[in-house]
Coordinates of C-alpha atoms in Angstrom, one line a residue:
P1 CA 1.6 21.4 -23.7
Q2 CA 3.0 18.1 -25.2
F3 CA 1.4 14.9 -26.4
L4 CA 3.3 11.6 -26.3
L5 CA 2.2 8.2 -27.6
Y6 CA 4.4 5.3 -26.6
G7 CA 4.3 1.6 -25.6
D8 CA 5.4 -1.8 -26.8
W9 CA 4.3 -4.6 -29.1
R10 CA 4.8 -8.2 -27.9
S11 CA 4.6 -11.2 -30.1
A12 CA 5.3 -14.8 -29.0
I13 CA 5.2 -18.4 -30.1
A14 CA 4.7 -20.9 -27.4
F15 CA 4.1 -24.6 -26.7
N16 CA 2.3 -24.9 -23.3
D17 CA 1.2 -28.0 -21.4
N18 CA -1.0 -26.9 -18.5
G19 CA -1.9 -30.4 -17.5
A20 CA -5.6 -30.3 -18.5
K21 CA -4.9 -28.5 -21.8
E22 CA -2.1 -28.5 -24.3
A23 CA -1.7 -25.6 -26.8
G24 CA 0.8 -24.4 -29.4
Q25 CA 0.0 -20.8 -30.5
V26 CA 1.3 -17.5 -31.8
A27 CA -0.1 -14.5 -29.9
S28 CA 0.4 -10.8 -30.1
R29 CA -0.4 -7.9 -27.7
L30 CA -0.1 -4.1 -28.3
N31 CA 0.2 -1.8 -25.3
L32 CA -0.3 1.9 -26.0
E33 CA 0.2 4.7 -23.5
A34 CA -1.1 8.2 -24.3
D35 CA 0.3 11.2 -22.3
L36 CA -1.1 14.7 -22.6
K37 CA 1.3 16.9 -20.6
I38 CA -0.6 20.1 -19.8
T39 CA 2.2 21.6 -17.7
A40 CA 5.4 20.3 -16.1
T41 CA 3.4 18.8 -13.2
E42 CA -0.1 18.1 -14.6
R43 CA -1.0 15.6 -17.2
L44 CA -3.8 13.4 -18.5
H45 CA -2.8 9.8 -19.2
A46 CA -4.6 6.9 -20.9
A47 CA -3.7 3.3 -21.7
F48 CA -5.1 1.0 -24.4
Q49 CA -4.7 -2.7 -25.5
P50 CA -6.5 -2.7 -28.8
F51 CA -5.8 -6.4 -29.7
S52 CA -6.7 -8.0 -26.3
K53 CA -9.8 -8.1 -24.1
G54 CA -10.6 -9.8 -20.7
G55 CA -7.3 -11.7 -20.7
D56 CA -7.8 -13.0 -24.3
F57 CA -5.2 -11.9 -26.9
S58 CA -5.2 -12.0 -30.7
R59 CA -3.7 -15.4 -31.5
Y60 CA -3.6 -18.4 -33.8
E61 CA -3.4 -21.9 -32.3
F62 CA -1.6 -24.5 -34.5
F63 CA -1.5 -27.3 -31.9
G64 CA -3.8 -28.7 -29.3
D65 CA -7.6 -29.0 -28.9
D66 CA -8.2 -25.7 -30.7
R67 CA -5.6 -26.2 -33.5
K68 CA -6.1 -24.4 -36.8
Q69 CA -8.2 -21.8 -35.0
G70 CA -7.4 -18.1 -34.8
D71 CA -9.0 -15.1 -33.0
L72 CA -8.5 -11.5 -33.8
V73 CA -9.5 -9.9 -30.5
L74 CA -10.4 -6.2 -30.8
D75 CA -11.0 -3.9 -27.9
G76 CA -11.8 -0.2 -28.1
N77 CA -12.1 0.2 -24.3
I78 CA -9.7 2.3 -22.2
D79 CA -7.6 0.4 -19.7
S80 CA -6.9 3.5 -17.7
F81 CA -7.6 7.2 -18.0
F82 CA -6.7 9.6 -15.2
F83 CA -5.5 13.1 -14.2
E84 CA -2.3 13.5 -12.3
G85 CA -1.1 16.8 -10.8
D86 CA 0.1 18.8 -7.8
V87 CA -2.3 21.1 -5.9
G88 CA 0.6 23.3 -4.8
A89 CA 1.7 23.9 -8.4
I90 CA -1.9 24.4 -9.6
Q91 CA -2.4 27.1 -6.9
S92 CA 0.9 28.8 -7.9
G93 CA -0.2 28.9 -11.5
L94 CA -3.7 30.3 -10.8
S95 CA -2.6 32.8 -8.2
D96 CA 0.8 33.7 -9.7
E97 CA 2.3 33.4 -6.2
Y98 CA 4.8 30.9 -4.9
T99 CA 3.4 28.1 -2.7
S100 CA 5.7 26.3 -0.2
Y101 CA 3.9 22.9 -0.2
D102 CA 3.5 20.0 -2.6
L103 CA 0.4 17.9 -2.6
P104 CA 0.3 15.4 -5.5
I105 CA -3.1 14.1 -6.4
A106 CA -4.6 11.7 -9.0
F107 CA -8.1 10.7 -9.9
G108 CA -9.9 8.7 -12.6
F109 CA -9.5 5.2 -13.8
M110 CA -6.0 4.9 -12.6
P111 CA -3.4 2.2 -11.8
L112 CA -1.7 1.9 -8.4
F113 CA 1.4 -0.2 -7.6
Y114 CA 2.5 -0.9 -4.0
Q115 CA 5.0 -3.3 -2.3
N116 CA 6.6 -4.1 -5.7
G117 CA 3.1 -5.0 -7.0
I118 CA 2.7 -7.8 -4.5
W119 CA 0.0 -6.0 -2.4
V120 CA -1.5 -3.7 -5.1
E121 CA -1.1 -3.8 -8.9
D122 CA -4.5 -2.8 -10.3
A123 CA -6.3 -0.1 -12.1
F124 CA -9.6 1.0 -10.6
T125 CA -11.9 4.1 -10.6
G126 CA -11.0 6.4 -7.7
G127 CA -8.5 8.8 -6.5
A128 CA -5.3 9.3 -4.4
V129 CA -3.5 12.1 -2.5
S130 CA 0.0 12.1 -1.2
L131 CA 2.1 13.9 1.4
A132 CA 5.4 13.4 -0.5
A133 CA 9.1 13.9 0.0
Q134 CA 9.0 14.6 3.7
N135 CA 11.7 14.1 6.3
S136 CA 12.0 14.1 10.1
P137 CA 15.3 15.0 11.8
T138 CA 13.7 14.1 15.2
F139 CA 13.2 10.5 14.2
D140 CA 16.2 10.3 11.8
I141 CA 14.0 9.7 8.8
S142 CA 15.7 11.0 5.6
N143 CA 12.6 10.6 3.4
Y144 CA 9.0 9.5 3.8
D145 CA 5.7 9.5 1.9
I146 CA 2.1 9.0 3.0
T147 CA -0.6 8.3 0.5
A148 CA -4.4 7.8 0.9
F149 CA -6.4 6.3 -1.8
F150 CA -9.9 5.1 -2.6
G151 CA -11.8 3.3 -5.4
F152 CA -15.4 2.5 -6.2
D153 CA -15.3 0.4 -9.4
K154 CA -13.1 -2.1 -11.2
V155 CA -11.5 -3.2 -7.9
S156 CA -9.9 -6.6 -8.5
N157 CA -9.7 -8.6 -5.2
A158 CA -9.5 -12.4 -5.2
G159 CA -11.6 -12.5 -2.1
L160 CA -14.6 -11.1 -4.1
L161 CA -15.8 -13.6 -6.7
D162 CA -19.0 -13.8 -8.8
S163 CA -21.1 -16.9 -9.2
D164 CA -18.9 -18.4 -11.9
G165 CA -15.7 -18.0 -9.9
K166 CA -14.3 -15.0 -11.7
L167 CA -13.2 -11.7 -10.1
A168 CA -16.3 -9.6 -9.2
D169 CA -14.6 -6.3 -10.2
H170 CA -17.9 -4.3 -9.9
A171 CA -18.8 -5.6 -6.4
G172 CA -16.3 -3.9 -4.2
N173 CA -15.1 -0.5 -3.0
I174 CA -11.5 0.0 -1.7
L175 CA -10.1 2.4 0.9
G176 CA -6.5 2.5 2.0
I177 CA -3.5 4.3 3.3
V178 CA 0.2 3.5 2.6
A179 CA 3.5 4.9 3.8
F180 CA 7.2 4.4 3.2
A181 CA 10.2 5.7 5.1
D182 CA 14.0 5.6 4.7
M183 CA 15.2 5.1 8.2
L184 CA 17.3 2.7 10.4
E185 CA 19.5 2.1 7.4
A186 CA 16.5 0.4 5.8
H187 CA 13.6 1.0 3.5
I188 CA 10.3 0.4 5.4
E189 CA 6.8 0.2 3.7
T190 CA 3.5 -0.4 5.4
G191 CA -0.2 -0.1 4.5
L192 CA -3.7 -0.7 5.7
G193 CA -6.6 -1.3 3.3
Y194 CA -10.3 -2.2 3.4
I195 CA -12.4 -4.0 0.8
D196 CA -16.1 -3.2 1.1
D197 CA -18.4 -5.8 -0.5
T198 CA -21.3 -3.8 -1.8
R199 CA -23.4 -6.8 -2.8
D200 CA -26.6 -7.7 -0.9
E201 CA -27.2 -10.9 0.9
P202 CA -26.9 -13.8 0.3
N203 CA -24.0 -13.0 -2.0
G204 CA -22.3 -10.3 0.2
G205 CA -20.3 -10.2 3.3
F206 CA -16.9 -10.8 1.8
G207 CA -15.5 -7.4 2.7
H208 CA -12.3 -7.6 4.8
A209 CA -9.3 -5.6 6.1
N210 CA -5.8 -6.1 4.7
F211 CA -2.5 -5.1 6.5
V212 CA 1.0 -5.1 5.0
F213 CA 4.4 -4.4 6.3
G214 CA 7.7 -4.7 4.6
I215 CA 11.4 -3.9 5.4
T216 CA 14.3 -4.0 2.9
K217 CA 17.8 -3.9 4.3
R218 CA 21.4 -5.0 3.5
Y219 CA 23.1 -7.0 6.3
R220 CA 27.0 -6.8 6.7
G221 CA 27.3 -5.9 3.1
T222 CA 26.7 -9.5 2.2
I223 CA 22.9 -10.2 2.1
S224 CA 20.1 -8.1 0.8
N225 CA 16.8 -9.0 2.3
S226 CA 13.2 -7.9 1.9
T227 CA 10.8 -9.3 4.4
R228 CA 7.0 -8.7 4.0
I229 CA 3.9 -9.8 5.9
I230 CA 0.4 -9.6 4.5
W231 CA -2.5 -10.2 6.9
N232 CA -6.2 -10.5 5.9
F233 CA -8.8 -10.3 8.7
G234 CA -12.4 -9.4 9.5
Q235 CA -14.2 -11.2 6.7
K236 CA -17.7 -12.5 7.7
P237 CA -19.5 -13.9 4.6
S238 CA -23.3 -14.1 4.5
N239 CA -25.2 -17.3 4.9
G240 CA -22.2 -19.0 6.6
A241 CA -20.3 -19.2 3.3
A242 CA -16.6 -20.2 3.5
Q243 CA -14.1 -17.3 3.9
T244 CA -12.1 -16.3 0.8
A245 CA -9.7 -13.8 2.4
D246 CA -8.4 -14.7 5.8
G247 CA -4.9 -15.6 7.1
V248 CA -1.3 -14.5 6.8
V249 CA 1.5 -14.8 4.4
L250 CA 5.2 -14.3 5.1
L251 CA 7.5 -13.4 2.1
F252 CA 11.3 -13.4 2.3
E253 CA 13.4 -12.2 -0.7
N254 CA 17.1 -12.8 -0.3
S255 CA 20.0 -12.1 -2.6
L256 CA 23.7 -12.5 -2.1
V257 CA 26.0 -9.5 -2.7
T258 CA 28.8 -10.9 -4.9
S259 CA 32.0 -9.3 -6.2
K260 CA 29.8 -8.3 -9.2
P261 CA 26.7 -7.0 -7.5
S262 CA 25.2 -5.4 -10.6
F263 CA 25.7 -8.5 -12.7
L264 CA 25.8 -11.7 -10.7
V265 CA 22.8 -12.2 -8.3
P266 CA 22.2 -15.5 -6.6
Y267 CA 18.8 -15.5 -4.8
L268 CA 16.7 -17.5 -2.4
N269 CA 13.1 -16.4 -2.0
L270 CA 10.9 -18.2 0.6
F271 CA 7.2 -18.0 1.6
A272 CA 4.8 -19.4 4.2
G273 CA 1.1 -18.9 3.8
F274 CA -1.5 -19.8 6.4
D275 CA -5.2 -20.1 5.6
R276 CA -6.3 -17.9 2.6
P277 CA -4.1 -14.8 2.3
Q278 CA -4.9 -12.4 -0.5
P279 CA -3.4 -9.2 -2.0
L280 CA -5.4 -6.1 -1.5
A281 CA -6.0 -5.5 -5.3
R282 CA -4.5 -7.4 -8.1
G283 CA -5.5 -8.8 -11.5
N284 CA -5.3 -12.5 -12.3
T285 CA -1.9 -13.2 -10.8
G286 CA -1.3 -14.4 -7.2
I287 CA 0.5 -13.2 -4.2
L288 CA 3.8 -15.1 -5.2
K289 CA 4.3 -13.1 -8.4
N290 CA 7.8 -12.0 -7.3
T291 CA 8.9 -15.2 -5.6
G292 CA 10.4 -16.6 -8.8
I293 CA 10.1 -17.1 -12.5
N294 CA 8.3 -20.4 -12.0
F295 CA 5.5 -18.6 -10.3
E296 CA 5.0 -16.2 -13.3
T297 CA 2.8 -16.5 -16.3
D298 CA 3.3 -14.3 -19.3
A299 CA 0.0 -12.4 -19.8
L300 CA 0.1 -13.5 -23.4
T301 CA 0.2 -17.2 -24.1
G302 CA -1.0 -18.8 -20.8
F303 CA 2.5 -19.9 -19.9
P304 CA 2.3 -22.5 -17.1
K305 CA 3.3 -21.8 -13.5
L306 CA 3.3 -23.3 -10.1
D307 CA 0.5 -22.5 -7.6
D308 CA 1.0 -18.8 -6.8
T309 CA -1.7 -18.3 -4.2
A310 CA 0.3 -19.3 -1.0
R311 CA -2.9 -20.7 0.3
D312 CA -2.0 -22.9 3.3
A313 CA 1.4 -23.8 1.8
W314 CA 5.1 -23.0 2.1
G315 CA 8.0 -23.1 -0.4
G316 CA 10.3 -20.9 -2.4
A317 CA 12.7 -20.5 -5.3
L318 CA 16.5 -20.8 -5.5
G319 CA 18.1 -19.3 -8.5
I320 CA 20.8 -17.2 -10.1
S321 CA 20.7 -14.3 -12.4
Y322 CA 23.6 -13.1 -14.5
L323 CA 23.3 -9.8 -16.5
F324 CA 26.5 -10.1 -18.6
D325 CA 27.1 -6.5 -20.0
L326 CA 23.6 -5.3 -19.0
S327 CA 22.2 -6.0 -22.5
R328 CA 21.7 -9.7 -21.8
Q329 CA 20.4 -11.8 -18.9
I330 CA 20.1 -15.4 -18.0
V331 CA 18.1 -16.8 -15.0
A332 CA 18.1 -20.4 -13.8
E333 CA 15.8 -21.5 -11.0
V334 CA 14.4 -24.4 -9.0
S335 CA 11.2 -23.9 -7.1
T336 CA 8.7 -25.7 -4.9
V337 CA 5.3 -25.5 -3.3
Q338 CA 4.5 -27.7 -0.3
P339 CA 0.8 -27.7 0.7
M340 CA 0.0 -28.0 4.4
S341 CA -3.7 -29.0 4.4
N342 CA -6.6 -29.9 2.1
I343 CA -7.6 -26.2 1.7
S344 CA -4.4 -25.6 -0.3
V345 CA -4.9 -25.0 -4.0
A346 CA -2.0 -27.4 -4.7
S347 CA -3.3 -31.0 -4.4
G348 CA 0.2 -32.2 -3.6
D349 CA 3.9 -31.3 -3.6
Q350 CA 4.9 -29.2 -6.6
Y351 CA 8.4 -28.8 -8.1
A352 CA 9.7 -26.9 -11.1
V353 CA 12.9 -26.0 -12.9
G354 CA 12.9 -22.8 -15.1
L355 CA 15.2 -21.1 -17.4
R356 CA 15.0 -17.6 -18.9
Y357 CA 17.2 -15.8 -21.5
Q358 CA 16.7 -12.3 -22.8
Q359 CA 18.8 -10.0 -24.9
N360 CA 18.6 -6.6 -26.7
L361 CA 18.6 -7.0 -30.5
F362 CA 20.5 -5.0 -33.0
G363 CA 22.6 -3.4 -30.3
R364 CA 19.7 -1.2 -29.1
D365 CA 17.2 -1.3 -26.3
K366 CA 14.1 -0.9 -28.6
W367 CA 14.1 -4.6 -29.6
L368 CA 14.1 -7.3 -27.0
M369 CA 14.2 -11.1 -27.5
R370 CA 13.2 -13.4 -24.6
I371 CA 13.1 -17.2 -24.3
D372 CA 11.4 -19.0 -21.4
G373 CA 11.3 -22.7 -20.5
M374 CA 9.9 -24.6 -17.5
L375 CA 9.1 -28.1 -16.4
G376 CA 6.7 -28.7 -13.5
F377 CA 6.3 -31.9 -11.5
L378 CA 2.9 -32.0 -9.7
E379 CA 2.0 -34.7 -7.2
N380 CA -1.6 -35.9 -7.6
D381 CA -2.0 -33.9 -10.7
D382 CA -0.8 -33.7 -14.3
D383 CA 2.7 -32.4 -14.8
I384 CA 3.1 -29.1 -16.7
S385 CA 5.7 -27.7 -19.1
G386 CA 6.2 -24.7 -21.4
M387 CA 8.5 -23.3 -24.0
R388 CA 8.1 -19.8 -25.5
F389 CA 10.0 -17.3 -27.7
E390 CA 9.0 -13.7 -27.6
V391 CA 10.1 -10.5 -29.5
R392 CA 9.2 -7.1 -28.0
R393 CA 9.4 -3.8 -29.8
K394 CA 9.4 -0.7 -27.6
F395 CA 8.6 2.7 -29.1

């Protein structure tokens, strides 16, 4: 048995103008991971954020409406706590006989991450079981996995909101199955999930199905492409309320294979959303999280971003990333969101330019410095801007 405690401590100073609110602040966030390795295949894992709660972080604001105000946010709650193991290995240990199968399982308050976090990036109470590391000579599949999962509490789905517009994470159950396969010289991922709204009328009826399919492939050794489709369907709210999860989004991530493929990466990521597409289970970030740096906030200071919902809108991000000697990175990007109707979250065309620089400090990978800056130009709304400097210590 072995016990490990690890994580990182993030501290940042930022000047953010989110249009309706300007703030200059210093914020800090501690992420702790505790790992009790019972055997080589079984473990208990827990995660904590002792200085943040409900999206609020310990901070001091020195500029803006709340200047000269500080908050020490303390939280003793557990952000995840789950058991992870393999049924085959457990059977071998209990019977002292070799088993020829692997059956990974997990249960508890556990995080799941699918489709690079675009479809699922959430921690909820439930369980999962996988048929892992399989292959099929008949269908020329070198490797495939199939995982079934369920959850009955703390499910974060943007289609289920409470009366004040916040995520109703005690209102829904989740059930799903996902699979990936390496075949046809590509990596294919797909999944089908269902959100069950457990609330009674007149607040219920927001349950719905969610289908995702993605394929990642390199073409002619020149272009790497990931294409994904997410489709929400079957939602029938009570009392004739407006739907919150219906429609389709298409995501295209493209990068050019240069003469320095590990260092120099030009990219063009595009999206087109129709009606109100939603991820299956995510926190407070939208479906365009990976489209570009101008669609990302920082989960610390409230760094501004373009509309990341893809709600009846199209757009994308054009940028370039250079990794120098793998200890430094610079990213420059221009992005846009183009609404297609009055149901779009964006009230008009949105444009942004963004720049990111990060570097290991002291010649080691334990200390990381990161600088972000962005300017956003929003039609029919206040423009946004942000500048932040962060230091992260990993341990």
